Amino acid sequence: MPQVSIHHILKGLLTPLLAGVVLAILAPFGTSSFSVAFRLIYWIGLTLAGGLGAMGAHFILSRKAPATSVLIWAGLQSAGATLAVAPFVFNLHTHSGFGPILTTLFYIWVVAIVITAFGQLAGRRHISTEPEPSRPALLDRLPASFRDATLYAISSEDHYVRIHSAAGEHMLLMRLTDAEDLAAPLVGLKPHRSWWVAEAGVESVTKSSGKTIIQIKSGTVVPVSREGAKRVREAGWI
């Protein structure tokens, strides 16, 4: 699920802000007759509104339909931008009739489609060319049926470690510290001296009677020591 932060919003509005300044200087669509101050307020307000509309549509699509094709994505995101700027266009052409209003909104929509389509193509190309994270070398020590499974946790039992994964459990003759090293690059921590838990393997982290309780996705409950509870809090798991 996408996360929205003030940083992302401000970064996303930088381009519309600069576009508004440029349009205020160029003064298209008959706005040259207005004062510089009015043009700045009008065009910056319009472009920022369009940027917010596009960002809103982008967030909804990312959350509800991330696999949408580039063409449909661009059409919907540009529609969000166009709807957001419509009040500004109606205000500017309030005495011109619906013809100029619809024409202006159509041009805005077409330009927005082109911009959002290029943005989507560039973004998806960047994602597709990013190298996938390395598989944990620990998985290669397991039987074939375990090697593509998600690693949940590792527990120590005498001279062995028990591998907890989506494919089940398996024992290996190995020290826990060595198994932890082979679990890289997975993110995880030691909630107990005899356990290592992958962040991706956590089903829930709760507190009961002052004790921290971790349950991994296989249903196993992991013991948490006092020091381990501190690591869990510092990692933001609870």
PDB file of C-alpha atoms in Angstrom:
ATOM      1  CA  MET A   1       0.000   0.000   0.000  1.00  0.00           C
ATOM      2  CA  PRO A   2       1.485   3.365  -0.944  1.00  0.00           C
ATOM      3  CA  GLN A   3       2.448   5.742   1.824  1.00  0.00           C
ATOM      4  CA  VAL A   4       1.879   9.466   1.513  1.00  0.00           C
ATOM      5  CA  SER A   5       4.218  11.898   3.232  1.00  0.00           C
ATOM      6  CA  ILE A   6       4.591  15.674   3.260  1.00  0.00           C
ATOM      7  CA  HIS A   7       7.937  15.238   1.497  1.00  0.00           C
ATOM      8  CA  HIS A   8       6.339  13.325  -1.395  1.00  0.00           C
ATOM      9  CA  ILE A   9       3.506  15.850  -1.711  1.00  0.00           C
ATOM     10  CA  LEU A  10       5.880  18.840  -1.784  1.00  0.00           C
ATOM     11  CA  LYS A  11       8.146  17.096  -4.290  1.00  0.00           C
ATOM     12  CA  GLY A  12       5.173  16.282  -6.510  1.00  0.00           C
ATOM     13  CA  LEU A  13       3.944  19.892  -6.442  1.00  0.00           C
ATOM     14  CA  LEU A  14       7.298  21.452  -7.359  1.00  0.00           C
ATOM     15  CA  THR A  15       6.806  20.975 -11.114  1.00  0.00           C
ATOM     16  CA  PRO A  16       3.226  22.389 -11.125  1.00  0.00           C
ATOM     17  CA  LEU A  17       4.478  25.374  -9.114  1.00  0.00           C
ATOM     18  CA  LEU A  18       7.215  26.137 -11.650  1.00  0.00           C
ATOM     19  CA  ALA A  19       4.737  25.608 -14.502  1.00  0.00           C
ATOM     20  CA  GLY A  20       2.390  28.125 -12.887  1.00  0.00           C
ATOM     21  CA  VAL A  21       5.145  30.745 -12.715  1.00  0.00           C
ATOM     22  CA  VAL A  22       6.020  30.165 -16.392  1.00  0.00           C
ATOM     23  CA  LEU A  23       2.366  30.440 -17.460  1.00  0.00           C
ATOM     24  CA  ALA A  24       1.963  33.626 -15.432  1.00  0.00           C
ATOM     25  CA  ILE A  25       4.872  35.101 -17.380  1.00  0.00           C
ATOM     26  CA  LEU A  26       3.669  33.867 -20.792  1.00  0.00           C
ATOM     27  CA  ALA A  27       0.062  34.869 -19.998  1.00  0.00           C
ATOM     28  CA  PRO A  28      -1.808  32.579 -22.456  1.00  0.00           C
ATOM     29  CA  PHE A  29      -5.594  32.329 -23.014  1.00  0.00           C
ATOM     30  CA  GLY A  30      -6.130  36.076 -22.803  1.00  0.00           C
ATOM     31  CA  THR A  31      -4.659  36.525 -19.312  1.00  0.00           C
ATOM     32  CA  SER A  32      -2.135  39.104 -20.572  1.00  0.00           C
ATOM     33  CA  SER A  33      -4.669  41.835 -19.810  1.00  0.00           C
ATOM     34  CA  PHE A  34      -4.537  41.006 -16.092  1.00  0.00           C
ATOM     35  CA  SER A  35      -1.972  42.260 -13.612  1.00  0.00           C
ATOM     36  CA  VAL A  36       1.156  40.239 -12.880  1.00  0.00           C
ATOM     37  CA  ALA A  37      -0.051  39.573  -9.329  1.00  0.00           C
ATOM     38  CA  PHE A  38      -3.398  38.237 -10.565  1.00  0.00           C
ATOM     39  CA  ARG A  39      -1.695  36.056 -13.179  1.00  0.00           C
ATOM     40  CA  LEU A  40       0.642  34.563 -10.557  1.00  0.00           C
ATOM     41  CA  ILE A  41      -2.236  33.770  -8.202  1.00  0.00           C
ATOM     42  CA  TYR A  42      -4.415  32.412 -11.013  1.00  0.00           C
ATOM     43  CA  TRP A  43      -1.868  30.244 -12.832  1.00  0.00           C
ATOM     44  CA  ILE A  44      -0.062  28.949  -9.762  1.00  0.00           C
ATOM     45  CA  GLY A  45      -3.415  28.119  -8.169  1.00  0.00           C
ATOM     46  CA  LEU A  46      -4.536  26.355 -11.337  1.00  0.00           C
ATOM     47  CA  THR A  47      -1.363  24.285 -11.783  1.00  0.00           C
ATOM     48  CA  LEU A  48      -1.200  23.362  -8.091  1.00  0.00           C
ATOM     49  CA  ALA A  49      -4.839  22.270  -8.209  1.00  0.00           C
ATOM     50  CA  GLY A  50      -4.083  20.165 -11.272  1.00  0.00           C
ATOM     51  CA  GLY A  51      -1.059  18.668  -9.547  1.00  0.00           C
ATOM     52  CA  LEU A  52      -3.130  17.739  -6.487  1.00  0.00           C
ATOM     53  CA  GLY A  53      -5.832  16.230  -8.711  1.00  0.00           C
ATOM     54  CA  ALA A  54      -3.254  14.146 -10.562  1.00  0.00           C
ATOM     55  CA  MET A  55      -1.614  13.041  -7.306  1.00  0.00           C
ATOM     56  CA  GLY A  56      -4.978  12.032  -5.850  1.00  0.00           C
ATOM     57  CA  ALA A  57      -5.805   9.932  -8.898  1.00  0.00           C
ATOM     58  CA  HIS A  58      -2.318   8.407  -8.839  1.00  0.00           C
ATOM     59  CA  PHE A  59      -2.693   7.425  -5.173  1.00  0.00           C
ATOM     60  CA  ILE A  60      -6.087   5.802  -5.731  1.00  0.00           C
ATOM     61  CA  LEU A  61      -4.851   3.870  -8.766  1.00  0.00           C
ATOM     62  CA  SER A  62      -1.678   2.763  -6.950  1.00  0.00           C
ATOM     63  CA  ARG A  63      -3.790   1.471  -4.091  1.00  0.00           C
ATOM     64  CA  LYS A  64      -6.756  -0.040  -5.936  1.00  0.00           C
ATOM     65  CA  ALA A  65      -5.486  -0.948  -9.418  1.00  0.00           C
ATOM     66  CA  PRO A  66      -1.665  -0.932  -9.615  1.00  0.00           C
ATOM     67  CA  ALA A  67      -1.661  -3.173 -12.712  1.00  0.00           C
ATOM     68  CA  THR A  68      -3.652  -0.665 -14.810  1.00  0.00           C
ATOM     69  CA  SER A  69      -2.192  -0.128 -18.292  1.00  0.00           C
ATOM     70  CA  VAL A  70      -0.228   3.043 -19.004  1.00  0.00           C
ATOM     71  CA  LEU A  71      -2.881   4.397 -21.408  1.00  0.00           C
ATOM     72  CA  ILE A  72      -5.806   3.940 -19.012  1.00  0.00           C
ATOM     73  CA  TRP A  73      -3.690   5.189 -16.086  1.00  0.00           C
ATOM     74  CA  ALA A  74      -2.754   8.344 -18.012  1.00  0.00           C
ATOM     75  CA  GLY A  75      -6.375   8.922 -19.018  1.00  0.00           C
ATOM     76  CA  LEU A  76      -7.695   8.606 -15.461  1.00  0.00           C
ATOM     77  CA  GLN A  77      -4.876  10.565 -13.829  1.00  0.00           C
ATOM     78  CA  SER A  78      -5.182  13.364 -16.380  1.00  0.00           C
ATOM     79  CA  ALA A  79      -8.958  13.396 -15.825  1.00  0.00           C
ATOM     80  CA  GLY A  80      -8.286  13.972 -12.120  1.00  0.00           C
ATOM     81  CA  ALA A  81      -6.025  16.904 -12.968  1.00  0.00           C
ATOM     82  CA  THR A  82      -8.562  18.345 -15.420  1.00  0.00           C
ATOM     83  CA  LEU A  83     -11.438  18.147 -12.947  1.00  0.00           C
ATOM     84  CA  ALA A  84      -9.317  19.902 -10.338  1.00  0.00           C
ATOM     85  CA  VAL A  85      -8.584  22.871 -12.633  1.00  0.00           C
ATOM     86  CA  ALA A  86     -12.140  23.097 -14.030  1.00  0.00           C
ATOM     87  CA  PRO A  87     -13.271  25.730 -11.453  1.00  0.00           C
ATOM     88  CA  PHE A  88     -10.410  28.001 -12.510  1.00  0.00           C
ATOM     89  CA  VAL A  89     -11.313  27.631 -16.196  1.00  0.00           C
ATOM     90  CA  PHE A  90     -15.013  28.300 -15.532  1.00  0.00           C
ATOM     91  CA  ASN A  91     -14.069  31.412 -13.570  1.00  0.00           C
ATOM     92  CA  LEU A  92     -11.836  32.730 -16.359  1.00  0.00           C
ATOM     93  CA  HIS A  93     -14.357  32.108 -19.132  1.00  0.00           C
ATOM     94  CA  THR A  94     -17.503  32.803 -17.130  1.00  0.00           C
ATOM     95  CA  HIS A  95     -18.796  35.231 -19.765  1.00  0.00           C
ATOM     96  CA  SER A  96     -17.558  33.324 -22.832  1.00  0.00           C
ATOM     97  CA  GLY A  97     -20.052  30.474 -22.920  1.00  0.00           C
ATOM     98  CA  PHE A  98     -19.521  26.744 -22.744  1.00  0.00           C
ATOM     99  CA  GLY A  99     -17.675  26.491 -26.069  1.00  0.00           C
ATOM    100  CA  PRO A 100     -14.399  28.127 -24.930  1.00  0.00           C
ATOM    101  CA  ILE A 101     -14.658  26.418 -21.549  1.00  0.00           C
ATOM    102  CA  LEU A 102     -14.962  22.931 -23.026  1.00  0.00           C
ATOM    103  CA  THR A 103     -12.244  23.642 -25.590  1.00  0.00           C
ATOM    104  CA  THR A 104      -9.819  24.812 -22.898  1.00  0.00           C
ATOM    105  CA  LEU A 105     -10.578  21.827 -20.667  1.00  0.00           C
ATOM    106  CA  PHE A 106     -10.060  19.481 -23.622  1.00  0.00           C
ATOM    107  CA  TYR A 107      -6.639  20.980 -24.374  1.00  0.00           C
ATOM    108  CA  ILE A 108      -5.685  20.725 -20.696  1.00  0.00           C
ATOM    109  CA  TRP A 109      -6.776  17.077 -20.634  1.00  0.00           C
ATOM    110  CA  VAL A 110      -4.765  16.213 -23.769  1.00  0.00           C
ATOM    111  CA  VAL A 111      -1.613  17.888 -22.404  1.00  0.00           C
ATOM    112  CA  ALA A 112      -2.116  16.168 -19.045  1.00  0.00           C
ATOM    113  CA  ILE A 113      -2.473  12.769 -20.784  1.00  0.00           C
ATOM    114  CA  VAL A 114       0.857  13.241 -22.561  1.00  0.00           C
ATOM    115  CA  ILE A 115       2.630  14.347 -19.369  1.00  0.00           C
ATOM    116  CA  THR A 116       1.229  11.543 -17.202  1.00  0.00           C
ATOM    117  CA  ALA A 117       1.851   8.899 -19.878  1.00  0.00           C
ATOM    118  CA  PHE A 118       5.516   9.888 -20.148  1.00  0.00           C
ATOM    119  CA  GLY A 119       5.744   9.951 -16.353  1.00  0.00           C
ATOM    120  CA  GLN A 120       4.249   6.452 -16.066  1.00  0.00           C
ATOM    121  CA  LEU A 121       6.493   5.029 -18.803  1.00  0.00           C
ATOM    122  CA  ALA A 122       9.594   6.509 -17.162  1.00  0.00           C
ATOM    123  CA  GLY A 123       8.564   5.274 -13.713  1.00  0.00           C
ATOM    124  CA  ARG A 124       7.771   1.734 -14.867  1.00  0.00           C
ATOM    125  CA  ARG A 125      10.994   1.532 -16.862  1.00  0.00           C
ATOM    126  CA  HIS A 126      12.908   2.520 -13.723  1.00  0.00           C
ATOM    127  CA  ILE A 127      11.164  -0.175 -11.679  1.00  0.00           C
ATOM    128  CA  SER A 128      11.721  -2.840 -14.321  1.00  0.00           C
ATOM    129  CA  THR A 129      15.462  -2.090 -14.550  1.00  0.00           C
ATOM    130  CA  GLU A 130      16.073  -2.134 -10.806  1.00  0.00           C
ATOM    131  CA  PRO A 131      17.981  -5.267  -9.805  1.00  0.00           C
ATOM    132  CA  GLU A 132      16.019  -7.695  -7.682  1.00  0.00           C
ATOM    133  CA  PRO A 133      17.400  -8.236  -4.194  1.00  0.00           C
ATOM    134  CA  SER A 134      19.605 -11.297  -3.820  1.00  0.00           C
ATOM    135  CA  ARG A 135      18.049 -14.489  -2.529  1.00  0.00           C
ATOM    136  CA  PRO A 136      19.218 -15.563   0.900  1.00  0.00           C
ATOM    137  CA  ALA A 137      22.041 -18.064   0.461  1.00  0.00           C
ATOM    138  CA  LEU A 138      20.496 -20.041   3.324  1.00  0.00           C
ATOM    139  CA  LEU A 139      17.703 -21.187   0.993  1.00  0.00           C
ATOM    140  CA  ASP A 140      20.256 -22.982  -1.179  1.00  0.00           C
ATOM    141  CA  ARG A 141      21.113 -25.214   1.795  1.00  0.00           C
ATOM    142  CA  LEU A 142      17.532 -26.504   1.889  1.00  0.00           C
ATOM    143  CA  PRO A 143      15.766 -29.210  -0.161  1.00  0.00           C
ATOM    144  CA  ALA A 144      14.458 -28.108  -3.561  1.00  0.00           C
ATOM    145  CA  SER A 145      10.883 -27.718  -2.305  1.00  0.00           C
ATOM    146  CA  PHE A 146      12.035 -25.031   0.161  1.00  0.00           C
ATOM    147  CA  ARG A 147      14.275 -22.947  -2.070  1.00  0.00           C
ATOM    148  CA  ASP A 148      11.620 -20.605  -3.457  1.00  0.00           C
ATOM    149  CA  ALA A 149       9.704 -20.300  -0.184  1.00  0.00           C
ATOM    150  CA  THR A 150       9.577 -17.175   1.973  1.00  0.00           C
ATOM    151  CA  LEU A 151      11.865 -17.442   4.991  1.00  0.00           C
ATOM    152  CA  TYR A 152       9.992 -16.650   8.198  1.00  0.00           C
ATOM    153  CA  ALA A 153      12.432 -17.353  11.013  1.00  0.00           C
ATOM    154  CA  ILE A 154      15.329 -19.432  12.295  1.00  0.00           C
ATOM    155  CA  SER A 155      15.462 -21.085  15.716  1.00  0.00           C
ATOM    156  CA  SER A 156      18.349 -22.809  17.449  1.00  0.00           C
ATOM    157  CA  GLU A 157      18.053 -26.359  18.825  1.00  0.00           C
ATOM    158  CA  ASP A 158      21.293 -27.783  20.259  1.00  0.00           C
ATOM    159  CA  HIS A 159      23.740 -28.044  17.327  1.00  0.00           C
ATOM    160  CA  TYR A 160      20.984 -27.581  14.752  1.00  0.00           C
ATOM    161  CA  VAL A 161      18.848 -24.721  13.474  1.00  0.00           C
ATOM    162  CA  ARG A 162      15.221 -25.082  12.506  1.00  0.00           C
ATOM    163  CA  ILE A 163      14.258 -23.148   9.375  1.00  0.00           C
ATOM    164  CA  HIS A 164      10.689 -21.829   9.492  1.00  0.00           C
ATOM    165  CA  SER A 165       9.361 -20.982   6.024  1.00  0.00           C
ATOM    166  CA  ALA A 166       6.232 -20.821   3.909  1.00  0.00           C
ATOM    167  CA  ALA A 167       7.041 -24.346   2.718  1.00  0.00           C
ATOM    168  CA  GLY A 168       7.267 -25.729   6.239  1.00  0.00           C
ATOM    169  CA  GLU A 169      10.158 -26.464   8.595  1.00  0.00           C
ATOM    170  CA  HIS A 170      13.543 -28.067   8.044  1.00  0.00           C
ATOM    171  CA  MET A 171      16.543 -28.803  10.270  1.00  0.00           C
ATOM    172  CA  LEU A 172      20.152 -27.984   9.379  1.00  0.00           C
ATOM    173  CA  LEU A 173      23.377 -28.782  11.220  1.00  0.00           C
ATOM    174  CA  MET A 174      24.567 -25.220  11.692  1.00  0.00           C
ATOM    175  CA  ARG A 175      25.095 -22.495  14.279  1.00  0.00           C
ATOM    176  CA  LEU A 176      22.418 -19.814  14.569  1.00  0.00           C
ATOM    177  CA  THR A 177      24.949 -17.031  13.927  1.00  0.00           C
ATOM    178  CA  ASP A 178      26.013 -18.674  10.654  1.00  0.00           C
ATOM    179  CA  ALA A 179      22.383 -19.127   9.612  1.00  0.00           C
ATOM    180  CA  GLU A 180      21.728 -15.436  10.328  1.00  0.00           C
ATOM    181  CA  ASP A 181      24.612 -14.429   8.051  1.00  0.00           C
ATOM    182  CA  LEU A 182      23.251 -16.649   5.290  1.00  0.00           C
ATOM    183  CA  ALA A 183      19.780 -15.075   5.666  1.00  0.00           C
ATOM    184  CA  ALA A 184      21.098 -11.778   4.226  1.00  0.00           C
ATOM    185  CA  PRO A 185      19.843  -9.573   2.611  1.00  0.00           C
ATOM    186  CA  LEU A 186      16.573 -10.193   4.443  1.00  0.00           C
ATOM    187  CA  VAL A 187      15.751  -7.681   7.177  1.00  0.00           C
ATOM    188  CA  GLY A 188      15.214  -9.238  10.585  1.00  0.00           C
ATOM    189  CA  LEU A 189      16.236  -9.264  14.212  1.00  0.00           C
ATOM    190  CA  LYS A 190      16.859 -11.492  17.241  1.00  0.00           C
ATOM    191  CA  PRO A 191      13.942 -11.272  19.677  1.00  0.00           C
ATOM    192  CA  HIS A 192      15.560 -14.040  21.734  1.00  0.00           C
ATOM    193  CA  ARG A 193      19.061 -15.502  21.918  1.00  0.00           C
ATOM    194  CA  SER A 194      17.815 -18.702  20.266  1.00  0.00           C
ATOM    195  CA  TRP A 195      15.718 -17.060  17.530  1.00  0.00           C
ATOM    196  CA  TRP A 196      16.121 -14.861  14.457  1.00  0.00           C
ATOM    197  CA  VAL A 197      12.943 -13.581  12.814  1.00  0.00           C
ATOM    198  CA  ALA A 198      12.612 -12.073   9.324  1.00  0.00           C
ATOM    199  CA  GLU A 199      10.470  -8.954   9.138  1.00  0.00           C
ATOM    200  CA  ALA A 200       8.624 -10.480   6.167  1.00  0.00           C
ATOM    201  CA  GLY A 201       7.766 -13.503   8.293  1.00  0.00           C
ATOM    202  CA  VAL A 202       5.947 -11.618  11.053  1.00  0.00           C
ATOM    203  CA  GLU A 203       2.207 -12.136  11.242  1.00  0.00           C
ATOM    204  CA  SER A 204       1.600 -10.032  14.360  1.00  0.00           C
ATOM    205  CA  VAL A 205       3.370  -8.349  17.249  1.00  0.00           C
ATOM    206  CA  THR A 206       1.287  -7.764  20.370  1.00  0.00           C
ATOM    207  CA  LYS A 207       1.723  -7.007  24.051  1.00  0.00           C
ATOM    208  CA  SER A 208       0.018  -8.941  26.818  1.00  0.00           C
ATOM    209  CA  SER A 209       0.574  -8.493  30.566  1.00  0.00           C
ATOM    210  CA  GLY A 210       3.642  -6.402  29.808  1.00  0.00           C
ATOM    211  CA  LYS A 211       5.187  -9.077  27.557  1.00  0.00           C
ATOM    212  CA  THR A 212       5.855  -8.740  23.840  1.00  0.00           C
ATOM    213  CA  ILE A 213       4.534 -11.593  21.707  1.00  0.00           C
ATOM    214  CA  ILE A 214       5.597 -12.301  18.118  1.00  0.00           C
ATOM    215  CA  GLN A 215       3.659 -14.709  15.960  1.00  0.00           C
ATOM    216  CA  ILE A 216       5.172 -15.658  12.622  1.00  0.00           C
ATOM    217  CA  LYS A 217       3.082 -16.497   9.557  1.00  0.00           C
ATOM    218  CA  SER A 218       3.303 -20.236  10.158  1.00  0.00           C
ATOM    219  CA  GLY A 219       1.413 -19.697  13.420  1.00  0.00           C
ATOM    220  CA  THR A 220       4.424 -20.333  15.672  1.00  0.00           C
ATOM    221  CA  VAL A 221       4.780 -18.010  18.661  1.00  0.00           C
ATOM    222  CA  VAL A 222       8.341 -16.738  19.133  1.00  0.00           C
ATOM    223  CA  PRO A 223       9.749 -16.057  22.615  1.00  0.00           C
ATOM    224  CA  VAL A 224      10.824 -12.461  23.234  1.00  0.00           C
ATOM    225  CA  SER A 225      13.405 -11.590  25.878  1.00  0.00           C
ATOM    226  CA  ARG A 226      13.722  -8.221  27.605  1.00  0.00           C
ATOM    227  CA  GLU A 227      16.559  -7.205  25.289  1.00  0.00           C
ATOM    228  CA  GLY A 228      14.643  -8.644  22.355  1.00  0.00           C
ATOM    229  CA  ALA A 229      11.593  -6.520  23.211  1.00  0.00           C
ATOM    230  CA  LYS A 230      13.843  -3.464  23.058  1.00  0.00           C
ATOM    231  CA  ARG A 231      15.066  -4.477  19.577  1.00  0.00           C
ATOM    232  CA  VAL A 232      11.473  -5.027  18.452  1.00  0.00           C
ATOM    233  CA  ARG A 233      10.495  -1.520  19.602  1.00  0.00           C
ATOM    234  CA  GLU A 234      13.566   0.083  18.011  1.00  0.00           C
ATOM    235  CA  ALA A 235      12.793  -1.675  14.719  1.00  0.00           C
ATOM    236  CA  GLY A 236       9.257  -0.239  14.769  1.00  0.00           C
ATOM    237  CA  TRP A 237       7.550  -3.632  14.808  1.00  0.00           C
ATOM    238  CA  ILE A 238       5.276  -2.474  17.608  1.00  0.00           C
TER     239      ILE A 238
END
